Amino acid sequence: YTIDTDYLDQYNAYLATGNNAEYTFTNSMITLMKGYTSKAYVLTGLKEDSCEQLKRMLSSLGVETVELAVVSDFKIPDDCSLIILNGPDTVITETAYLELKNYIARGGNVIVSVEYSSENVNEPFTNLNRLLNEMNINIEHCMISENDPNYQLNGHINNSLADIGPVFAGLISEKRLNITLSRPITYSVN
């Protein structure tokens, strides 16, 4: 089952939000029949968030996940299909930045999930932003705030709802998304 982690944190109780038995079974059959295997490396040592639920989801898709510590001689293994940066809350070293930049330049796949908070809003995360700039993405050095009380959640300007634009409306069933403690992201074409 997938669970609502916010509910677990708030009430110390589990709330199932979905059953993943069918797709786990189906994906396991596909993996066995086609021989498809891949390996994702989750970077550690960056004061990152836990990603146990993501690891379980990837496992159900036939993707092995392995933790990879960001150390002084950081290297991405040759068998890497995907790098995951899950909520780093410290500066990425120059060595790690260069290795990740080269990995992306070789066609490597990266998932970056960044959780900014009111405590780290003044941290520019320079090397992380440089890495994202390689993919024409830039995280702005400010927080999104909502001035319209109709969109604010609990009267908090940094905890609000955002309307889904028409370009993305067909991709998800929700009409609005929660944008708690978020920074603006811009996309630029070089």
JSON list of C-alpha atoms in Angstrom, two decimals:
[
{"chain": "A", "resi": 1, "resn": "TYR", "atom": "CA", "xyz": [0.00, 0.00, 0.00]},
{"chain": "A", "resi": 2, "resn": "THR", "atom": "CA", "xyz": [1.01, 3.59, -0.44]},
{"chain": "A", "resi": 3, "resn": "ILE", "atom": "CA", "xyz": [0.40, 5.78, 2.59]},
{"chain": "A", "resi": 4, "resn": "ASP", "atom": "CA", "xyz": [-0.19, 9.44, 3.31]},
{"chain": "A", "resi": 5, "resn": "THR", "atom": "CA", "xyz": [3.07, 10.44, 5.02]},
{"chain": "A", "resi": 6, "resn": "ASP", "atom": "CA", "xyz": [1.72, 13.85, 6.10]},
{"chain": "A", "resi": 7, "resn": "TYR", "atom": "CA", "xyz": [-1.14, 12.09, 7.90]},
{"chain": "A", "resi": 8, "resn": "LEU", "atom": "CA", "xyz": [1.35, 9.71, 9.52]},
{"chain": "A", "resi": 9, "resn": "ASP", "atom": "CA", "xyz": [3.48, 12.64, 10.73]},
{"chain": "A", "resi": 10, "resn": "GLN", "atom": "CA", "xyz": [0.49, 14.56, 12.08]},
{"chain": "A", "resi": 11, "resn": "TYR", "atom": "CA", "xyz": [-1.59, 11.77, 13.67]},
{"chain": "A", "resi": 12, "resn": "ASN", "atom": "CA", "xyz": [0.97, 8.97, 14.12]},
{"chain": "A", "resi": 13, "resn": "ALA", "atom": "CA", "xyz": [-1.38, 6.65, 12.24]},
{"chain": "A", "resi": 14, "resn": "TYR", "atom": "CA", "xyz": [-1.36, 5.09, 8.78]},
{"chain": "A", "resi": 15, "resn": "LEU", "atom": "CA", "xyz": [-3.80, 6.19, 6.08]},
{"chain": "A", "resi": 16, "resn": "ALA", "atom": "CA", "xyz": [-3.69, 4.04, 2.95]},
{"chain": "A", "resi": 17, "resn": "THR", "atom": "CA", "xyz": [-3.98, 6.06, -0.24]},
{"chain": "A", "resi": 18, "resn": "GLY", "atom": "CA", "xyz": [-3.56, 3.27, -2.77]},
{"chain": "A", "resi": 19, "resn": "ASN", "atom": "CA", "xyz": [-2.85, -0.37, -3.40]},
{"chain": "A", "resi": 20, "resn": "ASN", "atom": "CA", "xyz": [0.26, -1.11, -5.42]},
{"chain": "A", "resi": 21, "resn": "ALA", "atom": "CA", "xyz": [-0.11, -4.90, -5.59]},
{"chain": "A", "resi": 22, "resn": "GLU", "atom": "CA", "xyz": [-1.36, -5.02, -9.20]},
{"chain": "A", "resi": 23, "resn": "TYR", "atom": "CA", "xyz": [1.34, -2.85, -10.74]},
{"chain": "A", "resi": 24, "resn": "THR", "atom": "CA", "xyz": [4.02, -4.51, -8.60]},
{"chain": "A", "resi": 25, "resn": "PHE", "atom": "CA", "xyz": [2.93, -7.91, -9.90]},
{"chain": "A", "resi": 26, "resn": "THR", "atom": "CA", "xyz": [2.61, -6.72, -13.52]},
{"chain": "A", "resi": 27, "resn": "ASN", "atom": "CA", "xyz": [5.96, -4.93, -13.52]},
{"chain": "A", "resi": 28, "resn": "SER", "atom": "CA", "xyz": [7.67, -7.94, -11.93]},
{"chain": "A", "resi": 29, "resn": "MET", "atom": "CA", "xyz": [6.33, -10.15, -14.74]},
{"chain": "A", "resi": 30, "resn": "ILE", "atom": "CA", "xyz": [7.56, -7.70, -17.39]},
{"chain": "A", "resi": 31, "resn": "THR", "atom": "CA", "xyz": [10.97, -7.50, -15.74]},
{"chain": "A", "resi": 32, "resn": "LEU", "atom": "CA", "xyz": [11.29, -11.29, -15.66]},
{"chain": "A", "resi": 33, "resn": "MET", "atom": "CA", "xyz": [10.05, -11.83, -19.21]},
{"chain": "A", "resi": 34, "resn": "LYS", "atom": "CA", "xyz": [11.99, -9.05, -20.92]},
{"chain": "A", "resi": 35, "resn": "GLY", "atom": "CA", "xyz": [15.09, -9.24, -18.74]},
{"chain": "A", "resi": 36, "resn": "TYR", "atom": "CA", "xyz": [14.98, -5.49, -18.16]},
{"chain": "A", "resi": 37, "resn": "THR", "atom": "CA", "xyz": [17.08, -4.30, -15.26]},
{"chain": "A", "resi": 38, "resn": "SER", "atom": "CA", "xyz": [18.24, -0.90, -14.17]},
{"chain": "A", "resi": 39, "resn": "LYS", "atom": "CA", "xyz": [19.92, 0.62, -11.17]},
{"chain": "A", "resi": 40, "resn": "ALA", "atom": "CA", "xyz": [19.18, 3.94, -9.50]},
{"chain": "A", "resi": 41, "resn": "TYR", "atom": "CA", "xyz": [21.61, 5.54, -7.10]},
{"chain": "A", "resi": 42, "resn": "VAL", "atom": "CA", "xyz": [20.24, 7.73, -4.31]},
{"chain": "A", "resi": 43, "resn": "LEU", "atom": "CA", "xyz": [22.81, 10.29, -3.18]},
{"chain": "A", "resi": 44, "resn": "THR", "atom": "CA", "xyz": [23.43, 10.42, 0.57]},
{"chain": "A", "resi": 45, "resn": "GLY", "atom": "CA", "xyz": [25.48, 12.64, 2.85]},
{"chain": "A", "resi": 46, "resn": "LEU", "atom": "CA", "xyz": [23.69, 15.84, 1.84]},
{"chain": "A", "resi": 47, "resn": "LYS", "atom": "CA", "xyz": [21.35, 16.07, 4.86]},
{"chain": "A", "resi": 48, "resn": "GLU", "atom": "CA", "xyz": [18.77, 14.68, 2.46]},
{"chain": "A", "resi": 49, "resn": "ASP", "atom": "CA", "xyz": [15.21, 13.55, 3.06]},
{"chain": "A", "resi": 50, "resn": "SER", "atom": "CA", "xyz": [14.29, 9.89, 3.35]},
{"chain": "A", "resi": 51, "resn": "CYS", "atom": "CA", "xyz": [13.05, 8.33, 0.13]},
{"chain": "A", "resi": 52, "resn": "GLU", "atom": "CA", "xyz": [11.91, 4.90, 1.30]},
{"chain": "A", "resi": 53, "resn": "GLN", "atom": "CA", "xyz": [8.56, 5.17, -0.49]},
{"chain": "A", "resi": 54, "resn": "LEU", "atom": "CA", "xyz": [10.29, 6.15, -3.74]},
{"chain": "A", "resi": 55, "resn": "LYS", "atom": "CA", "xyz": [12.66, 3.18, -3.36]},
{"chain": "A", "resi": 56, "resn": "ARG", "atom": "CA", "xyz": [9.68, 0.83, -2.93]},
{"chain": "A", "resi": 57, "resn": "MET", "atom": "CA", "xyz": [7.97, 2.28, -6.01]},
{"chain": "A", "resi": 58, "resn": "LEU", "atom": "CA", "xyz": [11.13, 1.92, -8.11]},
{"chain": "A", "resi": 59, "resn": "SER", "atom": "CA", "xyz": [11.62, -1.62, -6.82]},
{"chain": "A", "resi": 60, "resn": "SER", "atom": "CA", "xyz": [8.10, -2.52, -7.95]},
{"chain": "A", "resi": 61, "resn": "LEU", "atom": "CA", "xyz": [9.11, -1.27, -11.42]},
{"chain": "A", "resi": 62, "resn": "GLY", "atom": "CA", "xyz": [12.18, -3.52, -11.45]},
{"chain": "A", "resi": 63, "resn": "VAL", "atom": "CA", "xyz": [14.63, -0.74, -10.60]},
{"chain": "A", "resi": 64, "resn": "GLU", "atom": "CA", "xyz": [17.23, -1.61, -7.97]},
{"chain": "A", "resi": 65, "resn": "THR", "atom": "CA", "xyz": [18.07, 1.35, -5.71]},
{"chain": "A", "resi": 66, "resn": "VAL", "atom": "CA", "xyz": [21.43, 1.74, -4.02]},
{"chain": "A", "resi": 67, "resn": "GLU", "atom": "CA", "xyz": [22.67, 4.51, -1.75]},
{"chain": "A", "resi": 68, "resn": "LEU", "atom": "CA", "xyz": [25.73, 6.38, -2.99]},
{"chain": "A", "resi": 69, "resn": "ALA", "atom": "CA", "xyz": [27.57, 8.60, -0.52]},
{"chain": "A", "resi": 70, "resn": "VAL", "atom": "CA", "xyz": [28.80, 11.97, -1.71]},
{"chain": "A", "resi": 71, "resn": "VAL", "atom": "CA", "xyz": [32.39, 11.83, -0.48]},
{"chain": "A", "resi": 72, "resn": "SER", "atom": "CA", "xyz": [35.60, 13.60, -1.51]},
{"chain": "A", "resi": 73, "resn": "ASP", "atom": "CA", "xyz": [36.36, 11.03, -4.26]},
{"chain": "A", "resi": 74, "resn": "PHE", "atom": "CA", "xyz": [32.73, 10.83, -5.45]},
{"chain": "A", "resi": 75, "resn": "LYS", "atom": "CA", "xyz": [32.25, 8.82, -8.66]},
{"chain": "A", "resi": 76, "resn": "ILE", "atom": "CA", "xyz": [29.08, 7.64, -10.39]},
{"chain": "A", "resi": 77, "resn": "PRO", "atom": "CA", "xyz": [29.27, 3.90, -11.14]},
{"chain": "A", "resi": 78, "resn": "ASP", "atom": "CA", "xyz": [29.11, 2.72, -14.77]},
{"chain": "A", "resi": 79, "resn": "ASP", "atom": "CA", "xyz": [25.96, 0.67, -14.14]},
{"chain": "A", "resi": 80, "resn": "CYS", "atom": "CA", "xyz": [23.97, 3.74, -13.10]},
{"chain": "A", "resi": 81, "resn": "SER", "atom": "CA", "xyz": [20.66, 4.26, -14.94]},
{"chain": "A", "resi": 82, "resn": "LEU", "atom": "CA", "xyz": [19.38, 7.06, -12.71]},
{"chain": "A", "resi": 83, "resn": "ILE", "atom": "CA", "xyz": [20.71, 9.45, -10.04]},
{"chain": "A", "resi": 84, "resn": "ILE", "atom": "CA", "xyz": [18.29, 10.68, -7.38]},
{"chain": "A", "resi": 85, "resn": "LEU", "atom": "CA", "xyz": [18.94, 13.83, -5.33]},
{"chain": "A", "resi": 86, "resn": "ASN", "atom": "CA", "xyz": [16.16, 13.72, -2.76]},
{"chain": "A", "resi": 87, "resn": "GLY", "atom": "CA", "xyz": [15.88, 16.94, -0.78]},
{"chain": "A", "resi": 88, "resn": "PRO", "atom": "CA", "xyz": [19.55, 17.84, -0.29]},
{"chain": "A", "resi": 89, "resn": "ASP", "atom": "CA", "xyz": [19.85, 20.37, 2.51]},
{"chain": "A", "resi": 90, "resn": "THR", "atom": "CA", "xyz": [23.53, 21.16, 2.27]},
{"chain": "A", "resi": 91, "resn": "VAL", "atom": "CA", "xyz": [25.90, 22.44, -0.38]},
{"chain": "A", "resi": 92, "resn": "ILE", "atom": "CA", "xyz": [26.94, 20.00, -3.11]},
{"chain": "A", "resi": 93, "resn": "THR", "atom": "CA", "xyz": [30.72, 19.91, -3.39]},
{"chain": "A", "resi": 94, "resn": "GLU", "atom": "CA", "xyz": [32.56, 21.02, -6.52]},
{"chain": "A", "resi": 95, "resn": "THR", "atom": "CA", "xyz": [33.72, 17.42, -7.07]},
{"chain": "A", "resi": 96, "resn": "ALA", "atom": "CA", "xyz": [30.15, 16.09, -6.90]},
{"chain": "A", "resi": 97, "resn": "TYR", "atom": "CA", "xyz": [28.92, 18.90, -9.16]},
{"chain": "A", "resi": 98, "resn": "LEU", "atom": "CA", "xyz": [31.54, 18.10, -11.82]},
{"chain": "A", "resi": 99, "resn": "GLU", "atom": "CA", "xyz": [30.83, 14.35, -11.68]},
{"chain": "A", "resi": 100, "resn": "LEU", "atom": "CA", "xyz": [27.06, 14.95, -11.96]},
{"chain": "A", "resi": 101, "resn": "LYS", "atom": "CA", "xyz": [27.58, 17.47, -14.78]},
{"chain": "A", "resi": 102, "resn": "ASN", "atom": "CA", "xyz": [29.63, 14.92, -16.74]},
{"chain": "A", "resi": 103, "resn": "TYR", "atom": "CA", "xyz": [27.04, 12.21, -16.05]},
{"chain": "A", "resi": 104, "resn": "ILE", "atom": "CA", "xyz": [24.27, 14.43, -17.46]},
{"chain": "A", "resi": 105, "resn": "ALA", "atom": "CA", "xyz": [26.44, 15.37, -20.47]},
{"chain": "A", "resi": 106, "resn": "ARG", "atom": "CA", "xyz": [26.81, 11.65, -21.25]},
{"chain": "A", "resi": 107, "resn": "GLY", "atom": "CA", "xyz": [23.00, 11.35, -21.33]},
{"chain": "A", "resi": 108, "resn": "GLY", "atom": "CA", "xyz": [22.53, 10.30, -17.70]},
{"chain": "A", "resi": 109, "resn": "ASN", "atom": "CA", "xyz": [19.12, 10.55, -16.05]},
{"chain": "A", "resi": 110, "resn": "VAL", "atom": "CA", "xyz": [18.57, 12.60, -12.90]},
{"chain": "A", "resi": 111, "resn": "ILE", "atom": "CA", "xyz": [15.64, 13.19, -10.57]},
{"chain": "A", "resi": 112, "resn": "VAL", "atom": "CA", "xyz": [16.06, 16.21, -8.31]},
{"chain": "A", "resi": 113, "resn": "SER", "atom": "CA", "xyz": [13.60, 16.84, -5.51]},
{"chain": "A", "resi": 114, "resn": "VAL", "atom": "CA", "xyz": [14.41, 19.93, -3.50]},
{"chain": "A", "resi": 115, "resn": "GLU", "atom": "CA", "xyz": [12.66, 20.77, -0.26]},
{"chain": "A", "resi": 116, "resn": "TYR", "atom": "CA", "xyz": [13.26, 24.34, 0.67]},
{"chain": "A", "resi": 117, "resn": "SER", "atom": "CA", "xyz": [12.08, 25.71, 3.97]},
{"chain": "A", "resi": 118, "resn": "SER", "atom": "CA", "xyz": [11.96, 28.98, 5.80]},
{"chain": "A", "resi": 119, "resn": "GLU", "atom": "CA", "xyz": [15.23, 27.94, 7.50]},
{"chain": "A", "resi": 120, "resn": "ASN", "atom": "CA", "xyz": [17.22, 27.51, 4.28]},
{"chain": "A", "resi": 121, "resn": "VAL", "atom": "CA", "xyz": [15.57, 30.13, 2.05]},
{"chain": "A", "resi": 122, "resn": "ASN", "atom": "CA", "xyz": [18.71, 32.28, 2.13]},
{"chain": "A", "resi": 123, "resn": "GLU", "atom": "CA", "xyz": [20.94, 29.41, 0.98]},
{"chain": "A", "resi": 124, "resn": "PRO", "atom": "CA", "xyz": [21.54, 29.80, -2.77]},
{"chain": "A", "resi": 125, "resn": "PHE", "atom": "CA", "xyz": [22.60, 26.14, -3.26]},
{"chain": "A", "resi": 126, "resn": "THR", "atom": "CA", "xyz": [25.06, 27.39, -5.86]},
{"chain": "A", "resi": 127, "resn": "ASN", "atom": "CA", "xyz": [26.37, 24.06, -7.16]},
{"chain": "A", "resi": 128, "resn": "LEU", "atom": "CA", "xyz": [22.89, 22.49, -7.22]},
{"chain": "A", "resi": 129, "resn": "ASN", "atom": "CA", "xyz": [21.64, 25.44, -9.25]},
{"chain": "A", "resi": 130, "resn": "ARG", "atom": "CA", "xyz": [24.68, 25.18, -11.55]},
{"chain": "A", "resi": 131, "resn": "LEU", "atom": "CA", "xyz": [23.80, 21.51, -12.08]},
{"chain": "A", "resi": 132, "resn": "LEU", "atom": "CA", "xyz": [20.18, 22.33, -12.83]},
{"chain": "A", "resi": 133, "resn": "ASN", "atom": "CA", "xyz": [21.35, 25.09, -15.20]},
{"chain": "A", "resi": 134, "resn": "GLU", "atom": "CA", "xyz": [22.94, 22.30, -17.27]},
{"chain": "A", "resi": 135, "resn": "MET", "atom": "CA", "xyz": [19.34, 21.20, -17.94]},
{"chain": "A", "resi": 136, "resn": "ASN", "atom": "CA", "xyz": [18.16, 24.81, -18.50]},
{"chain": "A", "resi": 137, "resn": "ILE", "atom": "CA", "xyz": [16.43, 24.93, -15.12]},
{"chain": "A", "resi": 138, "resn": "ASN", "atom": "CA", "xyz": [17.04, 27.60, -12.51]},
{"chain": "A", "resi": 139, "resn": "ILE", "atom": "CA", "xyz": [15.78, 27.73, -8.93]},
{"chain": "A", "resi": 140, "resn": "GLU", "atom": "CA", "xyz": [15.20, 31.32, -7.95]},
{"chain": "A", "resi": 141, "resn": "HIS", "atom": "CA", "xyz": [16.64, 32.71, -4.72]},
{"chain": "A", "resi": 142, "resn": "CYS", "atom": "CA", "xyz": [13.29, 33.57, -3.09]},
{"chain": "A", "resi": 143, "resn": "MET", "atom": "CA", "xyz": [10.13, 31.86, -1.85]},
{"chain": "A", "resi": 144, "resn": "ILE", "atom": "CA", "xyz": [6.71, 31.81, -3.48]},
{"chain": "A", "resi": 145, "resn": "SER", "atom": "CA", "xyz": [4.15, 33.67, -1.41]},
{"chain": "A", "resi": 146, "resn": "GLU", "atom": "CA", "xyz": [0.43, 33.98, -2.02]},
{"chain": "A", "resi": 147, "resn": "ASN", "atom": "CA", "xyz": [-1.29, 37.29, -1.35]},
{"chain": "A", "resi": 148, "resn": "ASP", "atom": "CA", "xyz": [-4.83, 36.09, -2.16]},
{"chain": "A", "resi": 149, "resn": "PRO", "atom": "CA", "xyz": [-6.43, 34.74, 1.06]},
{"chain": "A", "resi": 150, "resn": "ASN", "atom": "CA", "xyz": [-8.67, 32.48, -1.06]},
{"chain": "A", "resi": 151, "resn": "TYR", "atom": "CA", "xyz": [-5.61, 30.44, -2.03]},
{"chain": "A", "resi": 152, "resn": "GLN", "atom": "CA", "xyz": [-3.77, 30.54, 1.31]},
{"chain": "A", "resi": 153, "resn": "LEU", "atom": "CA", "xyz": [-3.95, 27.48, 3.55]},
{"chain": "A", "resi": 154, "resn": "ASN", "atom": "CA", "xyz": [-4.46, 28.32, 7.22]},
{"chain": "A", "resi": 155, "resn": "GLY", "atom": "CA", "xyz": [-3.67, 31.98, 6.48]},
{"chain": "A", "resi": 156, "resn": "HIS", "atom": "CA", "xyz": [-0.02, 31.21, 5.69]},
{"chain": "A", "resi": 157, "resn": "ILE", "atom": "CA", "xyz": [1.44, 33.04, 2.67]},
{"chain": "A", "resi": 158, "resn": "ASN", "atom": "CA", "xyz": [4.00, 30.27, 1.97]},
{"chain": "A", "resi": 159, "resn": "ASN", "atom": "CA", "xyz": [1.43, 27.46, 2.21]},
{"chain": "A", "resi": 160, "resn": "SER", "atom": "CA", "xyz": [-1.10, 27.86, -0.56]},
{"chain": "A", "resi": 161, "resn": "LEU", "atom": "CA", "xyz": [-2.85, 26.33, -3.51]},
{"chain": "A", "resi": 162, "resn": "ALA", "atom": "CA", "xyz": [-1.95, 26.89, -7.16]},
{"chain": "A", "resi": 163, "resn": "ASP", "atom": "CA", "xyz": [-4.23, 26.43, -10.15]},
{"chain": "A", "resi": 164, "resn": "ILE", "atom": "CA", "xyz": [-3.10, 23.91, -12.76]},
{"chain": "A", "resi": 165, "resn": "GLY", "atom": "CA", "xyz": [-2.55, 25.66, -16.09]},
{"chain": "A", "resi": 166, "resn": "PRO", "atom": "CA", "xyz": [-4.35, 24.44, -19.21]},
{"chain": "A", "resi": 167, "resn": "VAL", "atom": "CA", "xyz": [-1.16, 22.93, -20.66]},
{"chain": "A", "resi": 168, "resn": "PHE", "atom": "CA", "xyz": [-0.88, 20.50, -17.72]},
{"chain": "A", "resi": 169, "resn": "ALA", "atom": "CA", "xyz": [-4.58, 20.08, -16.83]},
{"chain": "A", "resi": 170, "resn": "GLY", "atom": "CA", "xyz": [-4.90, 16.83, -18.77]},
{"chain": "A", "resi": 171, "resn": "LEU", "atom": "CA", "xyz": [-1.95, 15.23, -16.99]},
{"chain": "A", "resi": 172, "resn": "ILE", "atom": "CA", "xyz": [-3.45, 15.09, -13.50]},
{"chain": "A", "resi": 173, "resn": "SER", "atom": "CA", "xyz": [-6.92, 14.80, -11.99]},
{"chain": "A", "resi": 174, "resn": "GLU", "atom": "CA", "xyz": [-6.48, 17.56, -9.42]},
{"chain": "A", "resi": 175, "resn": "LYS", "atom": "CA", "xyz": [-7.52, 21.14, -10.21]},
{"chain": "A", "resi": 176, "resn": "ARG", "atom": "CA", "xyz": [-5.03, 22.67, -7.74]},
{"chain": "A", "resi": 177, "resn": "LEU", "atom": "CA", "xyz": [-1.74, 21.69, -6.14]},
{"chain": "A", "resi": 178, "resn": "ASN", "atom": "CA", "xyz": [-0.27, 22.59, -2.75]},
{"chain": "A", "resi": 179, "resn": "ILE", "atom": "CA", "xyz": [2.88, 24.74, -3.05]},
{"chain": "A", "resi": 180, "resn": "THR", "atom": "CA", "xyz": [4.11, 24.81, 0.53]},
{"chain": "A", "resi": 181, "resn": "LEU", "atom": "CA", "xyz": [7.51, 26.46, 1.04]},
{"chain": "A", "resi": 182, "resn": "SER", "atom": "CA", "xyz": [8.38, 26.53, -2.67]},
{"chain": "A", "resi": 183, "resn": "ARG", "atom": "CA", "xyz": [10.86, 28.48, -4.72]},
{"chain": "A", "resi": 184, "resn": "PRO", "atom": "CA", "xyz": [10.08, 29.60, -8.26]},
{"chain": "A", "resi": 185, "resn": "ILE", "atom": "CA", "xyz": [11.66, 27.56, -11.03]},
{"chain": "A", "resi": 186, "resn": "THR", "atom": "CA", "xyz": [12.38, 29.05, -14.42]},
{"chain": "A", "resi": 187, "resn": "TYR", "atom": "CA", "xyz": [13.23, 27.33, -17.67]},
{"chain": "A", "resi": 188, "resn": "SER", "atom": "CA", "xyz": [15.49, 28.90, -20.21]},
{"chain": "A", "resi": 189, "resn": "VAL", "atom": "CA", "xyz": [16.64, 27.80, -23.62]},
{"chain": "A", "resi": 190, "resn": "ASN", "atom": "CA", "xyz": [20.34, 28.37, -24.27]}
]
